[in-house]
mmCIF file of C-alpha atoms in Angstrom:
data_model
loop_
_atom_site.group_PDB
_atom_site.id
_atom_site.type_symbol
_atom_site.label_atom_id
_atom_site.label_comp_id
_atom_site.label_asym_id
_atom_site.label_seq_id
_atom_site.Cartn_x
_atom_site.Cartn_y
_atom_site.Cartn_z
ATOM 1 C CA UNK A 2 21.251 -17.717 15.053
ATOM 2 C CA UNK A 3 24.297 -15.979 14.171
ATOM 3 C CA UNK A 4 25.050 -18.576 11.599
ATOM 4 C CA UNK A 5 21.481 -17.665 9.967
ATOM 5 C CA UNK A 6 22.000 -16.558 6.174
ATOM 6 C CA UNK A 7 21.755 -12.817 5.833
ATOM 7 C CA UNK A 8 18.815 -13.447 3.153
ATOM 8 C CA UNK A 9 16.908 -15.365 5.433
ATOM 9 C CA UNK A 10 17.007 -12.748 8.472
ATOM 10 C CA UNK A 11 14.559 -10.069 9.013
ATOM 11 C CA UNK A 12 15.876 -6.699 7.136
ATOM 12 C CA UNK A 13 15.213 -3.522 9.308
ATOM 13 C CA UNK A 14 15.961 -0.487 7.580
ATOM 14 C CA UNK A 15 16.407 2.900 9.394
ATOM 15 C CA UNK A 16 15.082 6.257 7.517
ATOM 16 C CA UNK A 17 15.518 9.762 8.113
ATOM 17 C CA UNK A 18 16.689 13.225 7.596
ATOM 18 C CA UNK A 19 20.459 13.725 7.480
ATOM 19 C CA UNK A 20 21.885 14.077 11.026
ATOM 20 C CA UNK A 21 18.593 12.434 12.558
ATOM 21 C CA UNK A 22 20.557 10.134 14.363
ATOM 22 C CA UNK A 23 19.958 6.792 12.335
ATOM 23 C CA UNK A 24 23.675 5.896 12.938
ATOM 24 C CA UNK A 25 23.445 6.369 16.634
ATOM 25 C CA UNK A 26 20.321 4.337 16.861
ATOM 26 C CA UNK A 27 21.701 1.476 14.922
ATOM 27 C CA UNK A 28 24.688 1.812 17.541
ATOM 28 C CA UNK A 29 22.337 2.032 20.382
ATOM 29 C CA UNK A 30 20.318 -1.223 19.189
ATOM 30 C CA UNK A 31 23.784 -3.191 18.291
ATOM 31 C CA UNK A 32 25.094 -2.154 21.895
ATOM 32 C CA UNK A 33 28.476 -1.403 20.233
ATOM 33 C CA UNK A 34 29.983 1.459 17.697
ATOM 34 C CA UNK A 35 28.967 -0.334 14.773
ATOM 35 C CA UNK A 36 28.431 2.745 12.769
ATOM 36 C CA UNK A 37 30.458 6.102 12.514
ATOM 37 C CA UNK A 38 28.449 8.945 14.086
ATOM 38 C CA UNK A 39 29.277 12.540 13.597
ATOM 39 C CA UNK A 40 27.844 15.957 13.704
ATOM 40 C CA UNK A 41 28.600 16.613 10.344
ATOM 41 C CA UNK A 42 25.258 15.797 8.218
ATOM 42 C CA UNK A 43 25.753 13.310 5.534
ATOM 43 C CA UNK A 44 28.492 10.928 7.396
ATOM 44 C CA UNK A 45 26.431 7.853 5.933
ATOM 45 C CA UNK A 46 26.405 8.220 2.113
ATOM 46 C CA UNK A 47 26.046 4.526 1.294
ATOM 47 C CA UNK A 48 23.379 1.723 2.826
ATOM 48 C CA UNK A 49 25.212 -0.274 5.322
ATOM 49 C CA UNK A 50 24.146 -3.612 6.329
ATOM 50 C CA UNK A 51 24.962 -5.187 9.970
ATOM 51 C CA UNK A 52 23.928 -8.501 10.999
ATOM 52 C CA UNK A 53 22.961 -9.146 14.539
ATOM 53 C CA UNK A 54 20.517 -11.169 16.908
ATOM 54 C CA UNK A 55 18.434 -8.495 18.102
ATOM 55 C CA UNK A 56 16.613 -9.484 21.525
ATOM 56 C CA UNK A 57 13.902 -10.444 21.851
ATOM 57 C CA UNK A 58 13.375 -10.291 17.852
ATOM 58 C CA UNK A 59 16.127 -12.559 16.573
ATOM 59 C CA UNK A 60 18.362 -12.650 13.914
ATOM 60 C CA UNK A 61 18.175 -9.669 11.961
ATOM 61 C CA UNK A 62 19.802 -7.450 9.088
ATOM 62 C CA UNK A 63 19.862 -3.827 10.355
ATOM 63 C CA UNK A 64 20.197 -1.245 7.433
ATOM 64 C CA UNK A 65 21.699 2.177 8.053
ATOM 65 C CA UNK A 66 20.390 4.613 5.325
ATOM 66 C CA UNK A 67 21.918 7.746 3.674
ATOM 67 C CA UNK A 68 19.637 10.391 4.957
ATOM 68 C CA UNK A 69 17.267 12.081 2.528
ATOM 69 C CA UNK A 70 16.844 15.974 1.890
ATOM 70 C CA UNK A 71 15.588 18.462 -0.265
ATOM 71 C CA UNK A 72 17.859 18.214 -3.001
ATOM 72 C CA UNK A 73 16.009 15.185 -4.772
ATOM 73 C CA UNK A 74 16.039 16.805 -8.099
ATOM 74 C CA UNK A 75 19.959 17.317 -8.407
ATOM 75 C CA UNK A 76 22.015 14.229 -9.845
ATOM 76 C CA UNK A 77 23.388 13.230 -6.395
ATOM 77 C CA UNK A 78 19.715 13.639 -4.647
ATOM 78 C CA UNK A 79 18.647 11.386 -7.529
ATOM 79 C CA UNK A 80 21.278 8.883 -7.084
ATOM 80 C CA UNK A 81 20.538 9.025 -3.271
ATOM 81 C CA UNK A 82 17.032 8.296 -3.915
ATOM 82 C CA UNK A 83 17.860 5.552 -6.282
ATOM 83 C CA UNK A 84 19.740 3.977 -3.551
ATOM 84 C CA UNK A 85 17.073 4.368 -0.895
ATOM 85 C CA UNK A 86 14.592 2.772 -3.337
ATOM 86 C CA UNK A 87 16.697 -0.320 -3.710
ATOM 87 C CA UNK A 88 16.970 -0.485 0.042
ATOM 88 C CA UNK A 89 12.979 -0.384 0.356
ATOM 89 C CA UNK A 90 12.695 -3.303 -1.970
ATOM 90 C CA UNK A 91 14.611 -5.482 0.501
ATOM 91 C CA UNK A 92 13.062 -4.087 3.759
ATOM 92 C CA UNK A 93 10.673 -5.749 5.954
ATOM 93 C CA UNK A 94 10.036 -3.452 8.324
ATOM 94 C CA UNK A 95 10.973 0.136 8.577
ATOM 95 C CA UNK A 96 12.190 2.767 11.468
ATOM 96 C CA UNK A 97 11.195 6.242 10.455
ATOM 97 C CA UNK A 98 13.322 8.815 12.191
ATOM 98 C CA UNK A 99 11.704 12.133 13.387
ATOM 99 C CA UNK A 100 13.303 15.126 15.519
ATOM 100 C CA UNK A 101 10.981 17.534 17.033
ATOM 101 C CA UNK A 102 12.955 20.601 15.706
ATOM 102 C CA UNK A 103 11.432 20.322 12.193
ATOM 103 C CA UNK A 104 8.391 21.698 11.549
ATOM 104 C CA UNK A 105 7.957 20.693 7.659
ATOM 105 C CA UNK A 106 7.901 16.869 7.605
ATOM 106 C CA UNK A 107 7.288 16.740 3.977
ATOM 107 C CA UNK A 108 10.314 14.632 3.385
ATOM 108 C CA UNK A 109 9.179 12.047 6.071
ATOM 109 C CA UNK A 110 5.748 12.041 4.347
ATOM 110 C CA UNK A 111 7.216 11.442 0.859
ATOM 111 C CA UNK A 112 9.459 8.484 2.362
ATOM 112 C CA UNK A 113 6.444 6.850 4.329
ATOM 113 C CA UNK A 114 4.286 7.019 1.165
ATOM 114 C CA UNK A 115 7.040 4.873 -0.790
ATOM 115 C CA UNK A 116 7.173 2.604 2.161
ATOM 116 C CA UNK A 117 3.383 2.091 2.292
ATOM 117 C CA UNK A 118 3.237 1.508 -1.453
ATOM 118 C CA UNK A 119 5.479 -1.420 -0.591
ATOM 119 C CA UNK A 120 3.356 -2.424 2.163
ATOM 120 C CA UNK A 121 6.093 -2.133 4.604
ATOM 121 C CA UNK A 122 5.080 -1.586 8.219
ATOM 122 C CA UNK A 123 6.589 1.439 9.684
ATOM 123 C CA UNK A 124 7.593 2.341 13.326
ATOM 124 C CA UNK A 125 7.989 6.086 14.086
ATOM 125 C CA UNK A 126 11.112 6.841 16.075
ATOM 126 C CA UNK A 127 11.164 10.289 17.786
ATOM 127 C CA UNK A 128 15.018 11.000 18.334
ATOM 128 C CA UNK A 129 16.993 13.130 20.914
ATOM 129 C CA UNK A 130 14.853 13.616 23.724
ATOM 130 C CA UNK A 131 17.551 13.426 25.929
ATOM 131 C CA UNK A 132 16.447 15.242 29.600
ATOM 132 C CA UNK A 133 13.567 17.269 27.899
ATOM 133 C CA UNK A 134 10.095 17.336 27.167
ATOM 134 C CA UNK A 135 9.378 16.412 23.450
ATOM 135 C CA UNK A 136 5.732 17.163 22.408
ATOM 136 C CA UNK A 137 5.170 14.716 19.404
ATOM 137 C CA UNK A 138 1.580 15.801 19.158
ATOM 138 C CA UNK A 139 2.482 17.337 15.458
ATOM 139 C CA UNK A 140 4.099 14.469 14.476
ATOM 140 C CA UNK A 141 0.971 12.105 15.349
ATOM 141 C CA UNK A 142 -1.444 14.449 13.468
ATOM 142 C CA UNK A 143 0.409 13.813 10.501
ATOM 143 C CA UNK A 144 1.314 10.214 10.778
ATOM 144 C CA UNK A 145 -1.544 9.037 12.711
ATOM 145 C CA UNK A 146 -1.287 5.662 10.556
ATOM 146 C CA UNK A 147 2.023 4.787 12.575
ATOM 147 C CA UNK A 148 2.898 4.131 16.068
ATOM 148 C CA UNK A 149 5.340 6.694 17.624
ATOM 149 C CA UNK A 150 8.426 5.703 20.169
ATOM 150 C CA UNK A 151 10.358 8.426 21.800
ATOM 151 C CA UNK A 152 14.048 7.757 22.717
ATOM 152 C CA UNK A 153 17.184 8.941 22.904
ATOM 153 C CA UNK A 154 19.795 6.621 20.975
ATOM 154 C CA UNK A 155 22.625 8.720 22.770
ATOM 155 C CA UNK A 156 21.489 8.254 26.187
ATOM 156 C CA UNK A 157 19.918 4.638 25.457
ATOM 157 C CA UNK A 158 16.409 5.556 26.857
ATOM 158 C CA UNK A 159 13.303 3.679 25.740
ATOM 159 C CA UNK A 160 15.280 1.374 23.314
ATOM 160 C CA UNK A 161 13.346 -1.473 24.934
ATOM 161 C CA UNK A 162 10.174 -0.250 23.609
ATOM 162 C CA UNK A 163 11.557 0.165 20.217
ATOM 163 C CA UNK A 164 12.856 -3.572 20.550
ATOM 164 C CA UNK A 165 9.561 -4.761 21.665
ATOM 165 C CA UNK A 166 7.619 -2.843 19.096
ATOM 166 C CA UNK A 167 9.802 -4.158 16.337
ATOM 167 C CA UNK A 168 8.799 -7.789 17.601
ATOM 168 C CA UNK A 169 4.939 -6.769 17.495
ATOM 169 C CA UNK A 170 5.295 -5.202 14.044
ATOM 170 C CA UNK A 171 7.340 -8.008 12.501
ATOM 171 C CA UNK A 172 5.511 -9.636 9.130
ATOM 172 C CA UNK A 173 4.565 -13.043 10.205
ATOM 173 C CA UNK A 174 5.741 -14.274 6.451
ATOM 174 C CA UNK A 175 8.646 -11.964 5.979
ATOM 175 C CA UNK A 176 10.459 -15.463 5.365
ATOM 176 C CA UNK A 177 8.446 -18.658 4.621
ATOM 177 C CA UNK A 178 8.830 -21.292 7.701
ATOM 178 C CA UNK A 179 9.521 -24.107 5.480
ATOM 179 C CA UNK A 180 10.861 -24.826 1.643
ATOM 180 C CA UNK A 181 8.723 -28.292 1.584
ATOM 181 C CA UNK A 182 6.988 -28.863 4.694
ATOM 182 C CA UNK A 183 3.771 -28.933 2.934
ATOM 183 C CA UNK A 184 5.200 -31.636 0.237
ATOM 184 C CA UNK A 185 6.613 -34.179 2.762
ATOM 185 C CA UNK A 186 5.746 -36.143 5.757
ATOM 186 C CA UNK A 187 7.277 -37.683 8.701
ATOM 187 C CA UNK A 188 9.363 -40.646 7.559
ATOM 188 C CA UNK A 189 9.092 -39.638 3.878
ATOM 189 C CA UNK A 190 12.196 -40.597 1.749
ATOM 190 C CA UNK A 191 13.545 -37.543 -0.285
ATOM 191 C CA UNK A 192 15.984 -38.197 -2.868
ATOM 192 C CA UNK A 193 18.171 -35.239 -3.663
ATOM 193 C CA UNK A 194 19.687 -35.560 -7.008
ATOM 194 C CA UNK A 195 23.038 -33.259 -8.404
ATOM 195 C CA UNK A 196 24.726 -33.049 -11.516
ATOM 196 C CA UNK A 197 28.441 -34.641 -11.026
ATOM 197 C CA UNK A 198 29.944 -31.440 -12.111
ATOM 198 C CA UNK A 199 28.439 -29.414 -9.294
ATOM 199 C CA UNK A 200 29.450 -25.858 -9.101
ATOM 200 C CA UNK A 201 30.407 -25.553 -5.591
ATOM 201 C CA UNK A 202 33.682 -25.555 -3.596
ATOM 202 C CA UNK A 203 35.116 -29.130 -2.522
ATOM 203 C CA UNK A 204 33.486 -30.261 0.541
ATOM 204 C CA UNK A 205 30.650 -27.927 0.286
ATOM 205 C CA UNK A 206 27.168 -28.079 -0.959
ATOM 206 C CA UNK A 207 25.209 -25.147 -2.484
ATOM 207 C CA UNK A 208 23.292 -23.072 0.201
ATOM 208 C CA UNK A 209 19.707 -24.414 -1.295
ATOM 209 C CA UNK A 210 21.162 -28.025 -0.829
ATOM 210 C CA UNK A 211 22.291 -27.623 2.715
ATOM 211 C CA UNK A 212 18.952 -25.699 3.486
ATOM 212 C CA UNK A 213 16.850 -28.499 2.176
ATOM 213 C CA UNK A 214 18.436 -31.362 4.179
ATOM 214 C CA UNK A 215 18.188 -29.097 7.341
ATOM 215 C CA UNK A 216 14.220 -28.690 6.366
ATOM 216 C CA UNK A 217 13.731 -32.627 5.530
ATOM 217 C CA UNK A 218 15.268 -33.357 9.061
ATOM 218 C CA UNK A 219 12.736 -30.861 10.439
ATOM 219 C CA UNK A 220 9.990 -32.216 9.082
ATOM 220 C CA UNK A 221 11.044 -35.619 10.487
ATOM 221 C CA UNK A 222 11.723 -37.301 6.980
ATOM 222 C CA UNK A 223 14.781 -38.807 5.618
ATOM 223 C CA UNK A 224 17.059 -37.392 2.791
ATOM 224 C CA UNK A 225 19.503 -39.382 0.423
ATOM 225 C CA UNK A 226 21.726 -37.758 -1.835
ATOM 226 C CA UNK A 227 23.190 -38.874 -5.266
ATOM 227 C CA UNK A 228 24.679 -37.486 -8.783
ATOM 228 C CA UNK A 229 22.589 -38.279 -11.977
ATOM 229 C CA UNK A 230 24.953 -40.885 -12.887
ATOM 230 C CA UNK A 231 24.513 -42.507 -9.760
ATOM 231 C CA UNK A 232 20.699 -42.368 -10.003
ATOM 232 C CA UNK A 233 19.827 -45.666 -11.258
ATOM 233 C CA UNK A 234 22.047 -47.462 -8.943
ATOM 234 C CA UNK A 235 20.669 -45.598 -5.917
ATOM 235 C CA UNK A 236 17.125 -46.535 -6.997
ATOM 236 C CA UNK A 237 17.984 -49.906 -7.367
ATOM 237 C CA UNK A 238 19.055 -50.244 -3.737
ATOM 238 C CA UNK A 239 16.183 -48.590 -2.133
ATOM 239 C CA UNK A 240 13.479 -51.375 -0.888
ATOM 240 C CA UNK A 241 10.761 -48.609 -1.402
ATOM 241 C CA UNK A 242 10.181 -45.779 -3.706
ATOM 242 C CA UNK A 243 11.202 -42.239 -3.065
ATOM 243 C CA UNK A 244 8.388 -39.829 -1.945
ATOM 244 C CA UNK A 245 9.883 -37.079 -3.681
ATOM 245 C CA UNK A 246 13.022 -36.483 -5.978
ATOM 246 C CA UNK A 247 14.487 -33.021 -6.285
ATOM 247 C CA UNK A 248 17.298 -32.080 -8.837
ATOM 248 C CA UNK A 249 18.839 -29.497 -10.685
ATOM 249 C CA UNK A 250 17.265 -27.959 -13.628
ATOM 250 C CA UNK A 251 19.859 -28.694 -16.188
ATOM 251 C CA UNK A 252 19.311 -32.773 -15.731
ATOM 252 C CA UNK A 253 15.621 -32.463 -14.837
ATOM 253 C CA UNK A 254 14.875 -34.301 -18.218
ATOM 254 C CA UNK A 255 17.469 -37.008 -17.496
ATOM 255 C CA UNK A 256 15.994 -37.749 -13.788
ATOM 256 C CA UNK A 257 12.742 -37.813 -15.137
ATOM 257 C CA UNK A 258 13.592 -40.544 -17.493
ATOM 258 C CA UNK A 259 15.057 -42.471 -14.713
ATOM 259 C CA UNK A 260 12.335 -42.130 -11.999
ATOM 260 C CA UNK A 261 9.207 -44.149 -12.580
ATOM 261 C CA UNK A 262 6.209 -42.451 -13.120
ATOM 262 C CA UNK A 263 4.052 -41.577 -10.305
ATOM 263 C CA UNK A 264 7.128 -40.344 -7.920
ATOM 264 C CA UNK A 265 6.977 -36.412 -7.814
ATOM 265 C CA UNK A 266 9.961 -34.833 -9.191
ATOM 266 C CA UNK A 267 10.866 -31.132 -8.933
ATOM 267 C CA UNK A 268 13.824 -28.565 -9.010
ATOM 268 C CA UNK A 269 15.911 -26.640 -6.692
ATOM 269 C CA UNK A 270 14.675 -23.847 -8.761
ATOM 270 C CA UNK A 271 11.043 -24.242 -8.628
ATOM 271 C CA UNK A 272 11.173 -24.761 -4.844
ATOM 272 C CA UNK A 273 13.334 -21.383 -4.567
ATOM 273 C CA UNK A 274 10.365 -19.858 -6.533
ATOM 274 C CA UNK A 275 7.847 -21.078 -3.784
ATOM 275 C CA UNK A 276 9.714 -20.423 -1.017
ATOM 276 C CA UNK A 277 10.842 -16.419 -2.021
ATOM 277 C CA UNK A 278 8.093 -15.396 -4.701
ATOM 278 C CA UNK A 279 4.904 -16.775 -6.059
ATOM 279 C CA UNK A 280 5.088 -19.513 -7.869
ATOM 280 C CA UNK A 281 1.632 -18.823 -9.904
ATOM 281 C CA UNK A 282 3.507 -15.716 -11.288
ATOM 282 C CA UNK A 283 6.443 -17.503 -12.246
ATOM 283 C CA UNK A 284 3.997 -20.011 -14.116
ATOM 284 C CA UNK A 285 2.378 -17.505 -15.916
ATOM 285 C CA UNK A 286 5.455 -15.875 -17.074
ATOM 286 C CA UNK A 287 6.823 -19.185 -18.379
ATOM 287 C CA UNK A 288 3.709 -19.511 -20.555
ATOM 288 C CA UNK A 289 4.546 -16.261 -22.483
ATOM 289 C CA UNK A 290 7.564 -17.993 -23.943
ATOM 290 C CA UNK A 291 5.184 -19.469 -26.389
ATOM 291 C CA UNK A 292 4.105 -16.311 -27.679
ATOM 292 C CA UNK A 293 7.975 -14.805 -27.901
ATOM 293 C CA UNK A 294 8.646 -13.690 -31.739
ATOM 294 C CA UNK A 295 11.997 -12.840 -33.463
ATOM 295 C CA UNK A 296 13.338 -9.447 -32.563
ATOM 296 C CA UNK A 297 11.940 -9.332 -28.820
ATOM 297 C CA UNK A 298 13.735 -8.341 -25.914
ATOM 298 C CA UNK A 299 14.401 -10.343 -22.696
ATOM 299 C CA UNK A 300 15.596 -9.069 -19.632
ATOM 300 C CA UNK A 301 17.809 -11.642 -17.751
ATOM 301 C CA UNK A 302 17.647 -10.318 -14.177
ATOM 302 C CA UNK A 303 20.332 -12.058 -11.861
ATOM 303 C CA UNK A 304 20.859 -11.523 -7.950
ATOM 304 C CA UNK A 305 24.642 -11.973 -8.265
ATOM 305 C CA UNK A 306 27.260 -12.446 -11.364
ATOM 306 C CA UNK A 307 28.017 -15.997 -10.625
ATOM 307 C CA UNK A 308 26.687 -16.806 -14.014
ATOM 308 C CA UNK A 309 29.409 -16.138 -16.330
ATOM 309 C CA UNK A 310 30.930 -19.800 -16.972
ATOM 310 C CA UNK A 311 31.423 -21.197 -20.538
ATOM 311 C CA UNK A 312 28.591 -23.388 -21.324
ATOM 312 C CA UNK A 313 26.530 -21.905 -18.228
ATOM 313 C CA UNK A 314 22.973 -23.134 -18.496
ATOM 314 C CA UNK A 315 21.787 -19.504 -17.581
ATOM 315 C CA UNK A 316 23.983 -17.405 -19.926
ATOM 316 C CA UNK A 317 24.323 -19.659 -22.880
ATOM 317 C CA UNK A 318 21.848 -22.577 -23.079
ATOM 318 C CA UNK A 319 18.680 -20.853 -21.899
ATOM 319 C CA UNK A 320 18.954 -17.976 -23.948
ATOM 320 C CA UNK A 321 19.784 -20.536 -27.269
ATOM 321 C CA UNK A 322 16.583 -22.773 -26.165
ATOM 322 C CA UNK A 323 14.635 -19.355 -26.233
ATOM 323 C CA UNK A 324 15.836 -18.343 -29.615
ATOM 324 C CA UNK A 325 15.019 -21.600 -31.095
ATOM 325 C CA UNK A 326 11.397 -21.575 -29.324
ATOM 326 C CA UNK A 327 10.827 -17.888 -30.964
ATOM 327 C CA UNK A 328 12.342 -19.147 -34.232
ATOM 328 C CA UNK A 329 14.742 -16.294 -34.563
ATOM 329 C CA UNK A 330 17.117 -13.657 -32.766
ATOM 330 C CA UNK A 331 16.205 -12.379 -29.660
ATOM 331 C CA UNK A 332 17.885 -9.521 -27.650
ATOM 332 C CA UNK A 333 18.941 -10.303 -24.380
ATOM 333 C CA UNK A 334 19.940 -7.518 -21.733
ATOM 334 C CA UNK A 335 21.466 -8.827 -18.559
ATOM 335 C CA UNK A 336 21.287 -6.654 -15.200
ATOM 336 C CA UNK A 337 22.800 -8.166 -12.016
ATOM 337 C CA UNK A 338 22.561 -7.347 -8.448
ATOM 338 C CA UNK A 339 20.284 -4.449 -7.368
ATOM 339 C CA UNK A 340 20.465 -2.972 -11.061
ATOM 340 C CA UNK A 341 16.744 -3.750 -12.156
ATOM 341 C CA UNK A 342 14.913 -1.350 -14.363
ATOM 342 C CA UNK A 343 12.122 0.801 -12.939
ATOM 343 C CA UNK A 344 10.472 0.795 -16.633
ATOM 344 C CA UNK A 345 10.004 -3.062 -17.760
ATOM 345 C CA UNK A 346 7.697 -2.060 -20.708
ATOM 346 C CA UNK A 347 10.536 -2.548 -23.230
ATOM 347 C CA UNK A 348 10.644 -6.002 -22.615
ATOM 348 C CA UNK A 349 8.539 -8.752 -23.427
ATOM 349 C CA UNK A 350 10.126 -10.887 -20.823
ATOM 350 C CA UNK A 351 11.696 -10.931 -17.387
ATOM 351 C CA UNK A 352 13.839 -14.109 -17.159
ATOM 352 C CA UNK A 353 15.144 -14.201 -13.356
ATOM 353 C CA UNK A 354 17.704 -16.511 -11.656
ATOM 354 C CA UNK A 355 16.873 -18.418 -8.480
ATOM 355 C CA UNK A 356 17.439 -15.218 -6.419
ATOM 356 C CA UNK A 357 19.590 -17.617 -3.804
ATOM 357 C CA UNK A 358 21.059 -13.740 -2.900
ATOM 358 C CA UNK A 359 17.913 -12.305 -2.539
ATOM 359 C CA UNK A 360 15.535 -12.165 0.518
ATOM 360 C CA UNK A 361 11.713 -12.826 -0.170
ATOM 361 C CA UNK A 362 10.869 -9.004 -0.004
ATOM 362 C CA UNK A 363 13.321 -8.157 -2.683
ATOM 363 C CA UNK A 364 12.147 -10.690 -5.012
ATOM 364 C CA UNK A 365 8.441 -9.920 -4.269
ATOM 365 C CA UNK A 366 9.272 -6.267 -4.833
ATOM 366 C CA UNK A 367 10.282 -7.340 -8.646
ATOM 367 C CA UNK A 368 7.371 -9.581 -8.990
ATOM 368 C CA UNK A 369 5.030 -6.645 -8.125
ATOM 369 C CA UNK A 370 6.607 -4.169 -10.260
ATOM 370 C CA UNK A 371 6.133 -6.761 -13.319
ATOM 371 C CA UNK A 372 2.896 -7.631 -12.595
ATOM 372 C CA UNK A 373 2.097 -3.720 -12.404
ATOM 373 C CA UNK A 374 3.521 -3.094 -15.804
ATOM 374 C CA UNK A 375 2.082 -6.419 -17.505
ATOM 375 C CA UNK A 376 5.428 -7.652 -18.385
ATOM 376 C CA UNK A 377 5.541 -11.361 -17.353
ATOM 377 C CA UNK A 378 8.433 -12.803 -15.400
ATOM 378 C CA UNK A 379 9.626 -16.275 -14.813
ATOM 379 C CA UNK A 380 12.775 -17.921 -13.414
ATOM 380 C CA UNK A 381 15.373 -20.333 -15.075
ATOM 381 C CA UNK A 382 13.936 -23.721 -13.616
ATOM 382 C CA UNK A 383 10.625 -23.179 -14.289
ATOM 383 C CA UNK A 384 11.510 -22.010 -18.067
ATOM 384 C CA UNK A 385 13.412 -24.895 -18.696
ATOM 385 C CA UNK A 386 10.449 -27.319 -17.554
ATOM 386 C CA UNK A 387 8.197 -25.282 -19.531
ATOM 387 C CA UNK A 388 10.222 -25.640 -22.506
ATOM 388 C CA UNK A 389 10.961 -29.207 -22.067
ATOM 389 C CA UNK A 390 7.129 -29.959 -21.388
ATOM 390 C CA UNK A 391 7.696 -31.221 -17.965
ATOM 391 C CA UNK A 392 6.143 -28.472 -15.987
ATOM 392 C CA UNK A 393 3.226 -30.324 -14.868
ATOM 393 C CA UNK A 394 5.176 -33.040 -13.321
ATOM 394 C CA UNK A 395 7.514 -30.592 -11.728
ATOM 395 C CA UNK A 396 5.270 -28.771 -9.603
ATOM 396 C CA UNK A 397 3.947 -31.001 -6.927
ATOM 397 C CA UNK A 398 0.441 -30.417 -5.331
ATOM 398 C CA UNK A 399 -0.206 -27.445 -7.373
ATOM 399 C CA UNK A 400 -2.473 -27.476 -10.425
ATOM 400 C CA UNK A 401 -0.593 -26.496 -14.053
#
């Protein structure tokens, strides 16, 4: 389980006031001194991410956040608030820490409201009970919507109850269980086609390729790989037609021309859109390309900064094709990583990458925000398929 990619793990974030014991709880759950613990409030200033196998939950990412406080209107307070919002966007389950020394839980209530708006399940944890009785009734009265567990992180009291509660409250679909399990059957033949100049280190495949090969094996199907230059030869070798062909977006047209009609062909990008987001939302976003006009603003959102190579399909080719579709110049604004605007209304379209570096929760947060502000969103692969007029063939078992 330790080899599972961070983006495919359950993301558990710990929220609470400064010095509520968040780092102590993280250390207790990991059974080691993972985070720095200090009596000085505010020792944790940035969100810290830790991978581990949490028994009996499985592979997780624990997130230790900066404590919230009353100075939210100061520049530092607003910056801290933005950081917390970024963490919430990728949180599958939240632990909200309390201490019984507080009488005012307005900050916890505000945090809980933000989490609820994102439909994130919340487990309340009352820390620092140690050897004394702690009355949690005042907390339960104000937070009767969430279960409450009393613990001592420093003395490792009731931690098993926290673990069991996490297991019980884990969202069923925090990650889709399969990428193509509904598209292939046992003994099917899946042909994976990649460009000759595959952008990956020597002796390695991109993560999505590796995941697909494993997923195909798990379905009891068979995978075969080739470059687009080898495709015709490989097809001539086969005594049976492939049941599914998967390829990269930038060679999709070439592959469709080579593969006989009637054989489903799709792209890695579209499969990622199905797995991490909502395909119908991306399809609606692609259709908005038809109404672009010269002068429109396009937000290009990337999960990482790996799209800066000269001639890259995402940084150069797609923008050029969009300009041609619009009949004039467009304004493109690139944002990478967690830098995603709160206000999307200035844009006519959000063009997203394949989100290889994101977990499902993080991408879904962006889709939800885009839909709430009525700004179309799509991704590179679906946009390319739509502009080339082959989207219907590129989406197996989905009505376009």
